[in-house]
Amino acid sequence: MRIKVHHETLFHFETPQRAVLQALRLTPRAFEAQHVAAWRIDVDMDCHLAANEDAFGNITHAFTAEGAVEHFRVLVEGEIETIDMAGVVRGAREPFPVELYLRPTDLTHAGESVGAFARKAVGATTEPLERLHSLMHACHEAIAFDPEGAEFSAGQTLAAARGDAASLAHLFIASARWSGAPARCVSGYLLREEPVGTESLHVWAEAHVEDLGWVAFDPVHAICPTDRHIRVACALDHLGARPVRSSHSGAGAGKSDVRVVKAQAQRQWQS
């Protein structure tokens, strides 16, 4: 499938800022399930976008703007060709050994409540892939998806019984690590079934299965990601995989407004 993405975000401040610093994880890498045909990031300010790679192998762009900054726009446009591989992730950039992804974070700590949740979800199942599918479905059934809700840790998500996509991913990751499977958070885009123009930013998870490799799980939809998912960044939790992280110098609060995130798809037929 060929997917076109148009992602526009407007940042504005209550009072002009002396300086703004942003780190962007908005550029996907190619691997077996996706090919990057075209991609660009544009900022409507006089600044230099410095490209780099973070510790997890994600492509990052950073810029600093100084002066009386009241508002600015970040525009992402691109085309991706995707293949449905039933969630299996092969050929991705892997700078760390898989054991690193057993490391807990504040957002993915498996406390007693999460451990009990995971223990009940897997039951007597011993097959690793089946256990992960059981955890994904348990997260989907136990947690009400709230796209406008706050981002919670795994324990907070379980206690509230609701959360956004990152919250469900955190609960799945903590549960997977509790069961012995390395797991990580993924941010990206999702071509939804609704009409073109709907919100398409999304978060899901990946877990490592011995003799198979990394497999993606989307607990919001209780599926392994398909050719409708565009994988952009990964990390131990969503804090590290978040598409935009920013800081500013000056009084007053800042706000971001995602004006447009839309995706258009065209099936690629081969004879």
CSV table of C-alpha atoms in Angstrom, one decimal:
chain,number,residue,atom,x,y,z
A,1,MET,CA,0.0,0.0,0.0
A,2,ARG,CA,1.2,3.5,-0.8
A,3,ILE,CA,0.3,6.0,2.0
A,4,LYS,CA,0.6,9.8,1.7
A,5,VAL,CA,0.9,11.7,5.0
A,6,HIS,CA,0.3,15.4,5.6
A,7,HIS,CA,0.9,16.3,9.2
A,8,GLU,CA,0.7,20.0,10.3
A,9,THR,CA,1.2,21.3,13.8
A,10,LEU,CA,0.9,24.9,15.0
A,11,PHE,CA,2.8,25.9,18.2
A,12,HIS,CA,1.7,29.2,19.9
A,13,PHE,CA,2.6,30.9,23.1
A,14,GLU,CA,0.7,33.2,25.5
A,15,THR,CA,3.6,35.6,25.5
A,16,PRO,CA,6.5,35.8,23.0
A,17,GLN,CA,9.4,33.5,24.0
A,18,ARG,CA,13.1,34.4,24.0
A,19,ALA,CA,14.1,31.0,22.6
A,20,VAL,CA,12.5,27.7,21.6
A,21,LEU,CA,14.2,24.4,21.3
A,22,GLN,CA,12.6,21.4,19.7
A,23,ALA,CA,13.6,17.8,19.1
A,24,LEU,CA,11.5,16.0,16.4
A,25,ARG,CA,11.1,12.2,15.9
A,26,LEU,CA,9.0,12.5,12.8
A,27,THR,CA,11.0,10.7,10.1
A,28,PRO,CA,10.5,7.0,9.5
A,29,ARG,CA,13.2,4.5,8.6
A,30,ALA,CA,12.9,1.9,6.0
A,31,PHE,CA,12.7,-1.8,6.9
A,32,GLU,CA,11.2,-4.9,5.3
A,33,ALA,CA,7.6,-3.8,5.9
A,34,GLN,CA,8.0,-0.2,4.7
A,35,HIS,CA,9.9,1.8,2.1
A,36,VAL,CA,10.2,5.6,2.4
A,37,ALA,CA,9.5,6.9,-1.1
A,38,ALA,CA,9.6,10.6,-0.1
A,39,TRP,CA,9.7,12.5,3.2
A,40,ARG,CA,10.3,16.1,4.3
A,41,ILE,CA,10.0,18.3,7.4
A,42,ASP,CA,9.6,22.0,7.1
A,43,VAL,CA,9.6,24.7,9.9
A,44,ASP,CA,8.3,28.2,9.0
A,45,MET,CA,11.1,30.0,10.9
A,46,ASP,CA,14.6,31.1,10.1
A,47,CYS,CA,16.4,28.1,11.7
A,48,HIS,CA,18.6,25.2,10.8
A,49,LEU,CA,17.2,21.6,11.1
A,50,ALA,CA,20.0,19.5,12.4
A,51,ALA,CA,19.6,15.8,11.5
A,52,ASN,CA,20.9,13.1,13.8
A,53,GLU,CA,20.3,9.7,15.2
A,54,ASP,CA,19.3,9.0,18.8
A,55,ALA,CA,20.5,6.1,20.9
A,56,PHE,CA,17.6,3.9,19.7
A,57,GLY,CA,18.4,4.4,16.1
A,58,ASN,CA,15.6,6.9,15.4
A,59,ILE,CA,16.1,9.7,13.0
A,60,THR,CA,15.9,13.0,14.8
A,61,HIS,CA,15.8,16.7,13.8
A,62,ALA,CA,16.5,19.5,16.2
A,63,PHE,CA,16.3,23.3,15.9
A,64,THR,CA,16.7,26.3,18.0
A,65,ALA,CA,14.9,29.6,17.3
A,66,GLU,CA,15.7,32.8,19.1
A,67,GLY,CA,14.0,36.2,19.3
A,68,ALA,CA,10.4,37.0,20.0
A,69,VAL,CA,8.8,33.7,19.1
A,70,GLU,CA,5.0,33.9,19.2
A,71,HIS,CA,4.1,31.0,17.0
A,72,PHE,CA,5.5,28.6,14.4
A,73,ARG,CA,4.4,25.7,12.2
A,74,VAL,CA,6.0,22.3,11.7
A,75,LEU,CA,4.9,20.5,8.5
A,76,VAL,CA,5.6,16.9,7.7
A,77,GLU,CA,4.8,15.4,4.3
A,78,GLY,CA,5.7,12.1,2.7
A,79,GLU,CA,4.9,8.9,1.0
A,80,ILE,CA,5.5,5.4,2.4
A,81,GLU,CA,5.0,2.1,0.7
A,82,THR,CA,4.0,-0.6,3.2
A,83,ILE,CA,3.6,-4.3,3.3
A,84,ASP,CA,1.5,-6.4,5.7
A,85,MET,CA,3.8,-8.7,7.5
A,86,ALA,CA,1.4,-9.7,10.3
A,87,GLY,CA,3.3,-7.4,12.7
A,88,VAL,CA,6.7,-9.0,12.2
A,89,VAL,CA,9.5,-6.4,12.2
A,90,ARG,CA,12.6,-7.3,10.2
A,91,GLY,CA,15.5,-5.2,9.0
A,92,ALA,CA,14.9,-2.3,11.5
A,93,ARG,CA,17.9,-0.4,12.9
A,94,GLU,CA,18.9,-2.3,16.1
A,95,PRO,CA,21.7,-0.6,18.0
A,96,PHE,CA,21.0,-2.4,21.3
A,97,PRO,CA,20.8,-6.1,22.3
A,98,VAL,CA,17.2,-7.2,22.9
A,99,GLU,CA,17.9,-7.6,26.7
A,100,LEU,CA,18.0,-3.8,27.1
A,101,TYR,CA,14.2,-3.8,26.5
A,102,LEU,CA,13.6,-5.7,29.7
A,103,ARG,CA,14.6,-2.6,31.6
A,104,PRO,CA,11.7,-0.9,33.4
A,105,THR,CA,11.0,2.8,33.3
A,106,ASP,CA,8.8,5.0,35.5
A,107,LEU,CA,6.1,4.6,32.8
A,108,THR,CA,6.5,0.9,32.3
A,109,HIS,CA,7.2,-0.4,35.8
A,110,ALA,CA,5.3,-3.6,36.5
A,111,GLY,CA,4.2,-3.3,40.1
A,112,GLU,CA,2.1,-5.8,42.0
A,113,SER,CA,-1.2,-4.8,40.3
A,114,VAL,CA,0.3,-5.1,36.8
A,115,GLY,CA,2.0,-8.4,37.7
A,116,ALA,CA,-1.4,-9.8,38.9
A,117,PHE,CA,-3.0,-8.5,35.7
A,118,ALA,CA,-0.4,-10.1,33.5
A,119,ARG,CA,-0.5,-13.4,35.5
A,120,LYS,CA,-4.2,-13.7,35.0
A,121,ALA,CA,-4.0,-12.8,31.3
A,122,VAL,CA,-1.5,-15.4,30.3
A,123,GLY,CA,-2.9,-18.1,32.6
A,124,ALA,CA,-1.3,-21.5,31.9
A,125,THR,CA,-0.1,-20.6,28.4
A,126,THR,CA,3.6,-21.3,27.9
A,127,GLU,CA,4.0,-20.6,24.2
A,128,PRO,CA,5.7,-17.1,24.0
A,129,LEU,CA,3.8,-15.7,21.0
A,130,GLU,CA,0.5,-16.9,22.4
A,131,ARG,CA,1.2,-15.3,25.7
A,132,LEU,CA,1.8,-11.9,24.1
A,133,HIS,CA,-1.4,-12.2,22.1
A,134,SER,CA,-3.2,-12.9,25.4
A,135,LEU,CA,-1.7,-9.8,27.0
A,136,MET,CA,-2.7,-7.6,24.0
A,137,HIS,CA,-6.3,-8.8,24.2
A,138,ALA,CA,-6.4,-8.4,28.0
A,139,CYS,CA,-5.2,-4.8,27.7
A,140,HIS,CA,-7.8,-4.1,25.0
A,141,GLU,CA,-10.6,-5.6,27.0
A,142,ALA,CA,-9.6,-4.1,30.4
A,143,ILE,CA,-8.8,-0.5,29.3
A,144,ALA,CA,-11.3,1.9,27.7
A,145,PHE,CA,-9.5,3.8,24.9
A,146,ASP,CA,-9.7,7.5,25.4
A,147,PRO,CA,-7.9,9.3,22.5
A,148,GLU,CA,-8.2,12.7,24.3
A,149,GLY,CA,-7.2,11.3,27.7
A,150,ALA,CA,-4.0,11.8,29.6
A,151,GLU,CA,-0.9,9.7,29.1
A,152,PHE,CA,-0.6,7.3,32.1
A,153,SER,CA,2.0,4.9,33.4
A,154,ALA,CA,1.2,1.2,33.3
A,155,GLY,CA,0.0,1.1,36.9
A,156,GLN,CA,-2.1,4.3,36.5
A,157,THR,CA,-3.7,3.0,33.3
A,158,LEU,CA,-4.7,-0.2,35.1
A,159,ALA,CA,-6.1,1.7,38.1
A,160,ALA,CA,-8.0,4.2,35.9
A,161,ALA,CA,-9.2,1.4,33.5
A,162,ARG,CA,-8.9,4.0,30.7
A,163,GLY,CA,-6.2,5.8,28.8
A,164,ASP,CA,-4.8,7.0,25.4
A,165,ALA,CA,-2.9,4.8,23.0
A,166,ALA,CA,0.4,5.5,24.8
A,167,SER,CA,-1.2,4.4,28.1
A,168,LEU,CA,-2.3,1.1,26.6
A,169,ALA,CA,1.1,0.6,25.1
A,170,HIS,CA,2.7,1.2,28.5
A,171,LEU,CA,0.5,-1.4,30.2
A,172,PHE,CA,1.2,-4.0,27.4
A,173,ILE,CA,5.0,-3.3,27.6
A,174,ALA,CA,5.1,-3.7,31.4
A,175,SER,CA,3.1,-6.9,31.2
A,176,ALA,CA,5.2,-8.3,28.5
A,177,ARG,CA,8.4,-7.6,30.4
A,178,TRP,CA,6.9,-9.1,33.5
A,179,SER,CA,6.3,-12.3,31.5
A,180,GLY,CA,10.0,-12.3,30.4
A,181,ALA,CA,9.6,-10.8,26.9
A,182,PRO,CA,11.7,-7.7,25.9
A,183,ALA,CA,9.3,-5.0,24.8
A,184,ARG,CA,9.3,-1.4,23.6
A,185,CYS,CA,7.1,1.5,22.6
A,186,VAL,CA,6.5,2.6,19.0
A,187,SER,CA,5.2,5.9,17.7
A,188,GLY,CA,3.9,6.5,14.2
A,189,TYR,CA,0.9,7.0,12.0
A,190,LEU,CA,-2.2,4.8,11.4
A,191,LEU,CA,-4.4,5.0,8.3
A,192,ARG,CA,-7.7,4.6,10.0
A,193,GLU,CA,-10.9,3.1,8.5
A,194,GLU,CA,-12.7,6.5,8.9
A,195,PRO,CA,-12.8,9.0,6.0
A,196,VAL,CA,-9.5,10.6,5.0
A,197,GLY,CA,-8.6,13.6,7.1
A,198,THR,CA,-9.1,12.0,10.6
A,199,GLU,CA,-6.4,12.1,13.3
A,200,SER,CA,-3.7,9.6,12.4
A,201,LEU,CA,-1.0,9.8,15.0
A,202,HIS,CA,-0.8,6.6,16.9
A,203,VAL,CA,1.2,4.6,19.5
A,204,TRP,CA,1.7,0.8,19.8
A,205,ALA,CA,4.2,-1.7,21.1
A,206,GLU,CA,6.7,-4.4,20.0
A,207,ALA,CA,7.8,-7.5,21.9
A,208,HIS,CA,10.6,-9.8,21.1
A,209,VAL,CA,9.9,-13.5,20.5
A,210,GLU,CA,12.8,-16.0,20.4
A,211,ASP,CA,13.4,-17.5,16.9
A,212,LEU,CA,10.9,-15.0,15.4
A,213,GLY,CA,12.3,-11.6,16.3
A,214,TRP,CA,10.4,-8.4,17.0
A,215,VAL,CA,6.6,-8.5,16.6
A,216,ALA,CA,4.3,-5.5,16.8
A,217,PHE,CA,1.1,-5.4,18.9
A,218,ASP,CA,-1.6,-2.7,18.8
A,219,PRO,CA,-3.6,-3.1,22.1
A,220,VAL,CA,-6.0,-0.2,21.1
A,221,HIS,CA,-7.3,-2.3,18.2
A,222,ALA,CA,-6.3,-5.7,19.4
A,223,ILE,CA,-4.4,-6.5,16.2
A,224,CYS,CA,-0.8,-6.9,15.1
A,225,PRO,CA,-0.1,-3.8,13.0
A,226,THR,CA,-0.8,-4.1,9.2
A,227,ASP,CA,0.2,-2.2,6.1
A,228,ARG,CA,-2.0,0.7,7.5
A,229,HIS,CA,0.6,1.4,10.2
A,230,ILE,CA,3.7,3.6,9.6
A,231,ARG,CA,6.5,2.9,12.1
A,232,VAL,CA,8.5,6.1,12.9
A,233,ALA,CA,10.3,5.8,16.3
A,234,CYS,CA,10.8,3.4,19.1
A,235,ALA,CA,12.2,3.6,22.7
A,236,LEU,CA,11.7,2.0,26.2
A,237,ASP,CA,8.5,4.0,26.6
A,238,HIS,CA,6.6,6.8,24.9
A,239,LEU,CA,8.7,9.5,26.6
A,240,GLY,CA,11.6,8.4,24.4
A,241,ALA,CA,9.5,7.8,21.3
A,242,ARG,CA,7.4,10.9,21.5
A,243,PRO,CA,7.2,12.7,18.1
A,244,VAL,CA,7.9,16.2,19.5
A,245,ARG,CA,9.7,17.3,22.6
A,246,SER,CA,10.2,21.0,23.2
A,247,SER,CA,11.4,23.6,25.7
A,248,HIS,CA,11.1,27.3,25.7
A,249,SER,CA,12.6,30.3,27.5
A,250,GLY,CA,10.1,32.9,28.6
A,251,ALA,CA,7.0,33.5,30.6
A,252,GLY,CA,3.7,32.1,29.7
A,253,ALA,CA,2.5,28.6,28.7
A,254,GLY,CA,2.9,27.1,25.2
A,255,LYS,CA,0.3,25.1,23.3
A,256,SER,CA,0.4,22.9,20.3
A,257,ASP,CA,-2.5,22.5,17.9
A,258,VAL,CA,-2.5,19.6,15.5
A,259,ARG,CA,-4.3,21.2,12.6
A,260,VAL,CA,-4.1,18.4,10.1
A,261,VAL,CA,-3.0,14.9,10.2
A,262,LYS,CA,-4.4,13.0,7.2
A,263,ALA,CA,-3.4,10.0,5.2
A,264,GLN,CA,-4.4,8.8,1.8
A,265,ALA,CA,-3.8,5.3,0.6
A,266,GLN,CA,-3.5,3.7,-2.8
A,267,ARG,CA,-3.3,-0.1,-3.2
A,268,GLN,CA,-0.3,-1.3,-5.2
A,269,TRP,CA,-1.3,-4.1,-7.5
A,270,GLN,CA,1.1,-6.4,-9.2
A,271,SER,CA,0.4,-8.6,-12.1
